[in-house]
Tab-separated table of C-alpha atoms in Angstrom:
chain	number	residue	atom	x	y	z
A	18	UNK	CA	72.112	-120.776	-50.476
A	19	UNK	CA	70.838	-119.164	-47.055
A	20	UNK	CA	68.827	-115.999	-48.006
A	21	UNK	CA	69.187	-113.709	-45.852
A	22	UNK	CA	68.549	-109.516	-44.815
A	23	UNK	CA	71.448	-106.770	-43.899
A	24	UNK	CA	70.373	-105.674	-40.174
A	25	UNK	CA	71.938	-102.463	-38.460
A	26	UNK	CA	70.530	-103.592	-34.767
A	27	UNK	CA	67.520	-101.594	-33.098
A	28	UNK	CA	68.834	-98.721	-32.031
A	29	UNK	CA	69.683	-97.852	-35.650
A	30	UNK	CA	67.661	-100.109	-38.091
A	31	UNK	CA	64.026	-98.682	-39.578
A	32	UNK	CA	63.329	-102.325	-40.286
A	33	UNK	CA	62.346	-104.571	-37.450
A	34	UNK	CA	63.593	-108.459	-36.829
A	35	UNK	CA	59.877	-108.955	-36.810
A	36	UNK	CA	59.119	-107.753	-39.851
A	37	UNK	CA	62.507	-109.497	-41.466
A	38	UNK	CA	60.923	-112.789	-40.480
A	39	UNK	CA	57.997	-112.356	-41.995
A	40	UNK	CA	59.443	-111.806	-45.646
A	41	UNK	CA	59.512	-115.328	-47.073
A	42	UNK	CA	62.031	-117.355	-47.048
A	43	UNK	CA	64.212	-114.845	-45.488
A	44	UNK	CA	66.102	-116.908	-42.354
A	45	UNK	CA	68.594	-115.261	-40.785
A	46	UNK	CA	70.483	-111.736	-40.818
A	47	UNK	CA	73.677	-110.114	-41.476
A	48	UNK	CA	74.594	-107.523	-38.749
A	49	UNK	CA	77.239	-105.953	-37.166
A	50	UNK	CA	77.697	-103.718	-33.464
A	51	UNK	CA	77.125	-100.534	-35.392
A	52	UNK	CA	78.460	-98.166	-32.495
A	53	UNK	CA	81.682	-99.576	-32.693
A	54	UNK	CA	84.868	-98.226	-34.147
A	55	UNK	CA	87.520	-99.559	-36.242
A	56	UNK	CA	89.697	-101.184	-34.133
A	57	UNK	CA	87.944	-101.498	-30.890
A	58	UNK	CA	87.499	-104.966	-29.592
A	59	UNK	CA	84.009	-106.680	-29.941
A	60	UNK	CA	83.278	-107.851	-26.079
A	61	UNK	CA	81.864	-111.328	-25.771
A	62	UNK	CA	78.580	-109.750	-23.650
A	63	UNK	CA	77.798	-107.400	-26.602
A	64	UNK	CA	77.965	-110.396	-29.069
A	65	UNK	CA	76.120	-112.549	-26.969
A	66	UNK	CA	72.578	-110.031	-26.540
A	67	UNK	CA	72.245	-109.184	-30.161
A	68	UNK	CA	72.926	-113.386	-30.521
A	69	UNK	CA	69.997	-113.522	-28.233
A	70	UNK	CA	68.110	-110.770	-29.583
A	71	UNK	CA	68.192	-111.868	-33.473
A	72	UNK	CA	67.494	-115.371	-32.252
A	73	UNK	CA	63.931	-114.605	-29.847
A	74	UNK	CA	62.665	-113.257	-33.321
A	75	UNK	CA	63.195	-116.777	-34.771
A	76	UNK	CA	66.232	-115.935	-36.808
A	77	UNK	CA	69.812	-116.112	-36.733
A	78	UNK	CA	73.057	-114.533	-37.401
A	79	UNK	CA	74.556	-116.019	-40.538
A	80	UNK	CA	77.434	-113.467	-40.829
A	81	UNK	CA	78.779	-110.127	-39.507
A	82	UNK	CA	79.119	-106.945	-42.100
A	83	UNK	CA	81.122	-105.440	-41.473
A	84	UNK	CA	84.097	-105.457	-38.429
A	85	UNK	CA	85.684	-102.887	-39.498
A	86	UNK	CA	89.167	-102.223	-40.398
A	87	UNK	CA	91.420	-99.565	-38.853
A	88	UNK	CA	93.248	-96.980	-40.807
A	89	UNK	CA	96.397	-98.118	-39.204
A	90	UNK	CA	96.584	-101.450	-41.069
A	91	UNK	CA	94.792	-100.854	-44.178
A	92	UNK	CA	98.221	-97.932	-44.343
A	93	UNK	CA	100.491	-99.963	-42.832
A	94	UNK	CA	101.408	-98.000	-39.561
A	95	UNK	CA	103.990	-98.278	-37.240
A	96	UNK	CA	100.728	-99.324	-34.560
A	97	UNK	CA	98.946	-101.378	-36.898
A	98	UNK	CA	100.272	-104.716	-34.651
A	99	UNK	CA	98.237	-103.696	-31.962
A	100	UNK	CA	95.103	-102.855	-34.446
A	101	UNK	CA	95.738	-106.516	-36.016
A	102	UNK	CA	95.934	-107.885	-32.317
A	103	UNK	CA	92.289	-106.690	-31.707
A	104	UNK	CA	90.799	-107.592	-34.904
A	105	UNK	CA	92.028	-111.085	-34.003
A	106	UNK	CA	90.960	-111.123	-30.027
A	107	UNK	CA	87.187	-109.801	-31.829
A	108	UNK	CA	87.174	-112.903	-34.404
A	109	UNK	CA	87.621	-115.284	-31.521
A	110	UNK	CA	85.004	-113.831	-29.957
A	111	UNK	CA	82.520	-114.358	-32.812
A	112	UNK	CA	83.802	-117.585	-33.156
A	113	UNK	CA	83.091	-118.757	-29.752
A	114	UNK	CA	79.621	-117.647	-30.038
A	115	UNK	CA	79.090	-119.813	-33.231
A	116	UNK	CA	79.368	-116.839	-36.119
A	117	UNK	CA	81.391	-117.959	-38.766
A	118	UNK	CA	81.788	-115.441	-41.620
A	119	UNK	CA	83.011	-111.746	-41.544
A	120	UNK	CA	82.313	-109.694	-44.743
A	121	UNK	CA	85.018	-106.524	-44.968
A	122	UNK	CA	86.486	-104.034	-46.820
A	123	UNK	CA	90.070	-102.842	-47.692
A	124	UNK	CA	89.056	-99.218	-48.977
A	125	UNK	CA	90.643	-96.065	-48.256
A	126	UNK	CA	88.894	-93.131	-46.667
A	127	UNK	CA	85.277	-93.842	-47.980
A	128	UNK	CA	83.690	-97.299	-48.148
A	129	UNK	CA	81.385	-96.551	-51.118
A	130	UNK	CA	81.049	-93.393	-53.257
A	131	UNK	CA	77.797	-92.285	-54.374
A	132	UNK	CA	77.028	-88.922	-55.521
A	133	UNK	CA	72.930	-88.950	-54.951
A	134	UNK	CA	70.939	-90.418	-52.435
A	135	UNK	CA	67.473	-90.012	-53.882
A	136	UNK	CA	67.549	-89.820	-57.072
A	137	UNK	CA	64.390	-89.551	-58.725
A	138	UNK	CA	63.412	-92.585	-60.897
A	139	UNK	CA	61.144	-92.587	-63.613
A	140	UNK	CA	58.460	-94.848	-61.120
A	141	UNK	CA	58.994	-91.944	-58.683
A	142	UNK	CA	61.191	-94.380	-56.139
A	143	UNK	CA	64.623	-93.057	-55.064
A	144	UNK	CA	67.274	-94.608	-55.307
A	145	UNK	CA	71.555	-94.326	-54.953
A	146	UNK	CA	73.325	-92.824	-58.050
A	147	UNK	CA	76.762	-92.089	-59.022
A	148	UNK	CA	77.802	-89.521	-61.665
A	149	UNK	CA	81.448	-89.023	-62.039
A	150	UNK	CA	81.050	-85.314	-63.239
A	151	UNK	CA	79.517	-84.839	-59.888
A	152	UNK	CA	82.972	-86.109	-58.561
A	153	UNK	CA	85.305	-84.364	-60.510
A	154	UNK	CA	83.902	-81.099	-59.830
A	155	UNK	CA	83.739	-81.307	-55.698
A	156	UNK	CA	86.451	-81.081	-52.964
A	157	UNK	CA	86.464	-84.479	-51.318
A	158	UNK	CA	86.405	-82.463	-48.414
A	159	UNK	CA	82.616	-81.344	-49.301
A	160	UNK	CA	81.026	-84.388	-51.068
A	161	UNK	CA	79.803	-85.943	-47.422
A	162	UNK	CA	78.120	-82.541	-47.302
A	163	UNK	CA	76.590	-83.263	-50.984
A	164	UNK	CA	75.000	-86.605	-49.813
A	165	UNK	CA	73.717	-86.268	-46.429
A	166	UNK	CA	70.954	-83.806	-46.888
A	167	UNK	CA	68.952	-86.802	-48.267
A	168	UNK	CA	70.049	-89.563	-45.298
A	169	UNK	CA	66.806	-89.297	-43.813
A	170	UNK	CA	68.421	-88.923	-40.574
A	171	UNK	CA	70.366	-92.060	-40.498
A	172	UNK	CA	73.978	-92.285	-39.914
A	173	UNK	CA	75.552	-93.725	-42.960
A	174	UNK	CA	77.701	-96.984	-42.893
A	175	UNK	CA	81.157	-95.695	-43.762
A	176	UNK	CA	80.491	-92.226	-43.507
A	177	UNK	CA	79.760	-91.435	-40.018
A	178	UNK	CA	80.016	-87.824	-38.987
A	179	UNK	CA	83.118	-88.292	-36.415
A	180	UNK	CA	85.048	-89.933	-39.651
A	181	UNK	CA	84.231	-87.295	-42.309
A	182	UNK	CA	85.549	-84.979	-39.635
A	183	UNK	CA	89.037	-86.340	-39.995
A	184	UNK	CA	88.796	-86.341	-44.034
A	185	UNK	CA	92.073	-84.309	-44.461
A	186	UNK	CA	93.267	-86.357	-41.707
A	187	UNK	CA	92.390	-89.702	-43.846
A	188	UNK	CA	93.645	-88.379	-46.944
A	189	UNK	CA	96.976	-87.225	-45.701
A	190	UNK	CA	97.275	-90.913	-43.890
A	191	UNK	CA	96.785	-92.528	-47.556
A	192	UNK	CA	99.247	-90.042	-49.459
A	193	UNK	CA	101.938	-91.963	-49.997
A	194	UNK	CA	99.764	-95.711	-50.202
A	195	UNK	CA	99.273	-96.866	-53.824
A	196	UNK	CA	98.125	-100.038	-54.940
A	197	UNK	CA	101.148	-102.311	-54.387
A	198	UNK	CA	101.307	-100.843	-51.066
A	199	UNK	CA	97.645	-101.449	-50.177
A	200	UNK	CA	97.749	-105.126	-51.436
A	201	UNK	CA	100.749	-105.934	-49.468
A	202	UNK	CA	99.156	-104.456	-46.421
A	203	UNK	CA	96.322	-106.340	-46.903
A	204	UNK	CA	98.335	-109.858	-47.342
A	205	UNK	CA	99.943	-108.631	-43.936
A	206	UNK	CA	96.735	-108.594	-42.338
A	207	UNK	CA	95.360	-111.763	-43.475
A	208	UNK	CA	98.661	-113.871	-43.025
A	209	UNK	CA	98.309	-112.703	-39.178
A	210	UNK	CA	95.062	-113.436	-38.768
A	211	UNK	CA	94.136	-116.834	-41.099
A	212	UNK	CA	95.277	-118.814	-38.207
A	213	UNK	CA	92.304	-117.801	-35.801
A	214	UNK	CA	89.993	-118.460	-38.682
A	215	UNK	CA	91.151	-121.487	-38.904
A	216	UNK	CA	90.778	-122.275	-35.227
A	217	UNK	CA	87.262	-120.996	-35.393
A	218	UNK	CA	86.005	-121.691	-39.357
A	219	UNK	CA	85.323	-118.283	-39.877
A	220	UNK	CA	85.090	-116.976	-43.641
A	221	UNK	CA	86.638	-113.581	-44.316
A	222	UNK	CA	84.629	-112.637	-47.135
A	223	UNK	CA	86.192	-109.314	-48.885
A	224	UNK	CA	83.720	-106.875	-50.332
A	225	UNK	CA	85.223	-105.192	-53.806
A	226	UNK	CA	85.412	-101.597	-54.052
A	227	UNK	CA	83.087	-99.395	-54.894
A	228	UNK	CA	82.992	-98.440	-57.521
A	229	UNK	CA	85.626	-100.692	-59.262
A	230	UNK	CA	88.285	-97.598	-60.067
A	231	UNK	CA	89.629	-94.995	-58.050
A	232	UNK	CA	88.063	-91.995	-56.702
A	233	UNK	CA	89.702	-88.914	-55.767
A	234	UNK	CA	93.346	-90.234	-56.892
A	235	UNK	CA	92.494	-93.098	-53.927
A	236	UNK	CA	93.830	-96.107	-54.423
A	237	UNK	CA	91.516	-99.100	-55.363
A	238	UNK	CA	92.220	-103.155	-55.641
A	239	UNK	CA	89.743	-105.154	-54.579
A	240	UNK	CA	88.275	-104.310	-58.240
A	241	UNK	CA	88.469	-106.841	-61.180
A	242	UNK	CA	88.839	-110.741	-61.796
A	243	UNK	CA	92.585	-110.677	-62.176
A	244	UNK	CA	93.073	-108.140	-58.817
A	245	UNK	CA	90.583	-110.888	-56.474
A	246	UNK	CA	92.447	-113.600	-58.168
A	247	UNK	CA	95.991	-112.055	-57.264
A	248	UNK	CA	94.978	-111.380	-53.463
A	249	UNK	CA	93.370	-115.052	-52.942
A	250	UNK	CA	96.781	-116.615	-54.258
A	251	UNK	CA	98.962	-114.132	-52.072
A	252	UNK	CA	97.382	-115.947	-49.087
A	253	UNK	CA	96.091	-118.763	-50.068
A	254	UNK	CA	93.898	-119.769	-47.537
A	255	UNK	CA	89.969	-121.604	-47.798
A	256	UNK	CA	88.867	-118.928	-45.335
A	257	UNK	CA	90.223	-115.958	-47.269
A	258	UNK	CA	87.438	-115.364	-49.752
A	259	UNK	CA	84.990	-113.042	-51.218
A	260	UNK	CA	81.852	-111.226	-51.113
A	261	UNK	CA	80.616	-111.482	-54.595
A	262	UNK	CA	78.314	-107.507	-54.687
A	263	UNK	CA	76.998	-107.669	-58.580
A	264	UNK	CA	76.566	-104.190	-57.749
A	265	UNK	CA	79.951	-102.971	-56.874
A	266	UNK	CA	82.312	-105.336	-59.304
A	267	UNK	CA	78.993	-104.199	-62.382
A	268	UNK	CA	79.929	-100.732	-61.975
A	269	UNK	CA	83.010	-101.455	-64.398
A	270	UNK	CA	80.449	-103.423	-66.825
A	271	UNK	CA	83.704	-104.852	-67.961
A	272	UNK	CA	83.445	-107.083	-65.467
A	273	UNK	CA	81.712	-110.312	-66.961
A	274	UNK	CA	80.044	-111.087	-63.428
A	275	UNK	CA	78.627	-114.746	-64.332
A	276	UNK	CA	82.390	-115.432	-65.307
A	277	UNK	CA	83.888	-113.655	-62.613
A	278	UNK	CA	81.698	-116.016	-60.160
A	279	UNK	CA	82.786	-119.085	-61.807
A	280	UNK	CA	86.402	-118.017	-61.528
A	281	UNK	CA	85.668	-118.005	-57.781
A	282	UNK	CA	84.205	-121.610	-57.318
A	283	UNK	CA	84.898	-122.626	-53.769
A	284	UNK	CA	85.603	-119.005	-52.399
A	285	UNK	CA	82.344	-117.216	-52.712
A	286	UNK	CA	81.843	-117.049	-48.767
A	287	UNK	CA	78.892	-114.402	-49.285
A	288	UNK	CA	76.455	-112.769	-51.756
A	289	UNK	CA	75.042	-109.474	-52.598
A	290	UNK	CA	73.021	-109.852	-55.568
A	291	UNK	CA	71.701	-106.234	-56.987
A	292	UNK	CA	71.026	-104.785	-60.299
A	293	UNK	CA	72.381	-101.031	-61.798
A	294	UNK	CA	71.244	-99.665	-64.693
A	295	UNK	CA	73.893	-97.219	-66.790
A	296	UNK	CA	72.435	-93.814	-68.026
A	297	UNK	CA	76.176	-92.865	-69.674
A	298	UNK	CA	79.366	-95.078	-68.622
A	299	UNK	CA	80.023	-92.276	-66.350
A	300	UNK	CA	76.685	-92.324	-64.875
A	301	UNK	CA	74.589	-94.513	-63.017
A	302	UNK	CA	71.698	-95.791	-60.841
A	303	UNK	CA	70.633	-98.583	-58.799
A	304	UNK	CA	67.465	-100.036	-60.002
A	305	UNK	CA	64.430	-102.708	-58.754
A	306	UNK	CA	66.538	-106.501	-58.848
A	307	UNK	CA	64.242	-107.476	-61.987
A	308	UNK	CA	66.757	-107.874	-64.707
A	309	UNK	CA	64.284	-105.762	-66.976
A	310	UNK	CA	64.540	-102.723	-64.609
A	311	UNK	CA	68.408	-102.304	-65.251
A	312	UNK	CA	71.615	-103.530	-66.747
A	313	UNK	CA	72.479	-107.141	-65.639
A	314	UNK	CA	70.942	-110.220	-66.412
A	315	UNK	CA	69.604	-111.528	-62.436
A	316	UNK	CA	69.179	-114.707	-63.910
A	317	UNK	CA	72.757	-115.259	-65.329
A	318	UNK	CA	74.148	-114.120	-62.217
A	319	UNK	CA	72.326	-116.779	-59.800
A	320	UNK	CA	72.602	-119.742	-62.085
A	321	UNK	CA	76.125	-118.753	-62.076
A	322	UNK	CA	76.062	-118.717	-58.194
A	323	UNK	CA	74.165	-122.593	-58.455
A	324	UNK	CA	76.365	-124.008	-60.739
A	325	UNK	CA	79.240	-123.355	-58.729
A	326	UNK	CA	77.828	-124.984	-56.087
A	327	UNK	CA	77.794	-121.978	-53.466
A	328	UNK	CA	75.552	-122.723	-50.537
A	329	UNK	CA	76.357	-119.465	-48.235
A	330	UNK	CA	74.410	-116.273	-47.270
A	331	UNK	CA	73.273	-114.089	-49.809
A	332	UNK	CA	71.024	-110.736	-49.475
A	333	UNK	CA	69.431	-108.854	-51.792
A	334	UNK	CA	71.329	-105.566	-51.129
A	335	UNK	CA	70.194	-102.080	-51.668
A	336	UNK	CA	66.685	-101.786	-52.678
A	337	UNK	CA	65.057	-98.497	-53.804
A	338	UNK	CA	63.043	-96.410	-51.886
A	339	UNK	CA	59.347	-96.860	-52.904
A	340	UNK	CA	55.484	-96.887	-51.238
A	341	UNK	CA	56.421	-93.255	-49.114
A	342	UNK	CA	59.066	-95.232	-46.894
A	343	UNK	CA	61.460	-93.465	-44.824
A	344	UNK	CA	64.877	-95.537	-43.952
A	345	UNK	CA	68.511	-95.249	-44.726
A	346	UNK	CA	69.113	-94.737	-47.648
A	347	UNK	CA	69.225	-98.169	-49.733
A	348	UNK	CA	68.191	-100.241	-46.678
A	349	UNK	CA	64.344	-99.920	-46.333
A	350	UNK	CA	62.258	-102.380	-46.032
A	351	UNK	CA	59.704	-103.359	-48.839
A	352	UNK	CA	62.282	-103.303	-52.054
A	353	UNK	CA	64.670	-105.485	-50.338
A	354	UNK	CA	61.670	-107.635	-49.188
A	355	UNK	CA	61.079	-107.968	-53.172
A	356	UNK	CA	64.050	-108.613	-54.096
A	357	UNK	CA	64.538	-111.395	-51.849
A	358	UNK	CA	61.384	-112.778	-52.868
A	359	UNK	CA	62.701	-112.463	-56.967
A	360	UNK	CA	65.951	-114.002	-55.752
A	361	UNK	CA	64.205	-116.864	-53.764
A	362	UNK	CA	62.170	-117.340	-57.469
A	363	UNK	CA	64.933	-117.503	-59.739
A	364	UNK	CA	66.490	-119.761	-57.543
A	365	UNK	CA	63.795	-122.106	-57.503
A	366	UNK	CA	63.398	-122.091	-60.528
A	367	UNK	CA	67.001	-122.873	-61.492
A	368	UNK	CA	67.114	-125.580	-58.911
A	369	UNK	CA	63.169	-127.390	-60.741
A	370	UNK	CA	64.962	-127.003	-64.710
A	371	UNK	CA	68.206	-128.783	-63.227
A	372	UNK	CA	66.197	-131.391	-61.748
A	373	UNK	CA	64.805	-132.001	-64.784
């Protein structure tokens, strides 16, 4: 595995490339052209400076997160062709320039629900919490409104201002899309666009929901072993794969995540490897990645990841806030720096016991 650190690009990032190489055994980032919108073509020039850029700080891009998906084909619109047709002229694009794997999402409206940005834990960090009372009792209308007092200023991934001004606009789009509809707009997508990531070996890498059930009556799929299984098999393709998040598929802790990583041997393009901890089974926080600190077993969950074999990217993911940092909320710098550092240890350590 390639460990690596989620970068939003300088004009948007807290963190620095410079301080992302310092953290050990951190090599390369996973970034994206932040100021673009969903389904606006990625130009070749753009691509090639923040190639350059990452790579003068003696790193490199190991994957984009996220090009985004347009509303059009995630619904299945009448202009969704022409959507499709720019995703595709964008992955040849990365592909000429050497970037092979794209980590996505197929979620309506929102790309992640959380009901607190800062909540308070018991160490005094802050950290991204859910409570479904919270979202039961607000419009969706007003829940960007509940969150963004504590975004520290930064524009949120998925829940940029000029979208959450179209929310009735979104949810009217998604009105009559349920989850058979959603999957087979989804397979409609990837069957038009495996061929170019073929051409160019890039990885589509699918991030589940989150969280793993549906919020606001929205429909969800990307949300359990035998829904990832399903849409691998409808197109059933080497490059149409998965981002295993053990945050997102753990917030159903149904989900046996060790197992569900074995049942993806072979398409497991990209990691996010975090760790929640469950107040109530309708309530819950992101913790430190120390097993101890929350719900999942770390430990489990990367041995799973090196027996399979998998040799891609993987990041820590959201850290908490801690040590009076200000940053986006989830993204700062010195608990992801940790985590990565845990990761890096289990993983030696599971690599010296096999040796033995």
């Amino acid at each position: 595995m390639e460990m690596t650190l989620r970068w939003y690009g300088h004009d948007f990032d807290t963190v620095t490339l410079k301080q992302i190489r310092q953290i050990p055994g951190v090599t390369g980032v996973i970034t994206t052209l932040y100021d673009t919108a969903p389904g606006e073509v990625w130009q070749p020039a753009r691509i090639r400076a923040l190639k350059e850029e990452v790579e003068a700080a003696g790193l490199r891009i190991v994957g984009i997160e996220s090009v985004n998906i347009h509303d059009a084909i995630k619904t299945g619109a009448s202009d969704r062709d022409r959507y499709i047709d720019n995703y595709i002229e964008t992955l040849e694009n990365l592909g000429k320039e050497d970037i092979h794997l794209v980590c996505y999402n197929f979620m309506p409206v929102f790309d992640w629900t959380r009901t607190e940005l800062a909540r308070i834990r018991p160490d005094g960090s802050t950290v991204l919490a859910y409570n479904q009372a919270a979202v039961d009792a607000i419009d969706p209308e007003d829940i960007f409104s509940l969150i963004s007092k504590d975004s520290n200023g930064s524009v949120l991934p998925g829940w940029e201002p000029s979208r959450m001004a179209k929310i009735k606009e979104l949810f009217a789009m998604y009105r009559e899309i349920d989850d058979e509809a959603l999957f087979e707009n989804l397979r409609y997508f990837l069957e038009r666009i495996m061929p170019v990531c073929g051409r160019y070996d890039i990885n589509m890498a699918i991030h589940p929901d989150d969280p793993v059930w549906s919020v606001f009556g929205l429909p969800r799929i990307i949300i359990s072993k035998k829904n990832i299984l399903r849409m691998m098999q409808m197109v059933d393709d080497p490059h149409n794969g998965v981002t295993f998040c053990s945050g997102s598929y753990g917030t159903n802790p149904q989900n046996d995540l060790p197992d569900l990583i074995r049942a993806l041997k072979g398409r497991i393009h990209f990691a996010h490897v975090r760790n929640l901890k469950f107040n109530t089974p309708a309530d819950f926080e992101e913790t430190a990645h120390l097993s101890s600190d929350g719900s999942f077993d770390m430990y489990a969950i990367m041995k799973a990841l090196y027996e399979i074999g998998f040799t891609g990217p993987i990041r820590p993911d959201h850290g908490r806030m801690i040590w009076d940092e200000t940053a986006m909320p989830g993204y700062g710098l010195y608990d992801r720096a940790l985590g990565a550092a845990y990761l890096n240890g289990l993983w030696e350590a599971i690599e010296k016991g096999d040796d033995k």
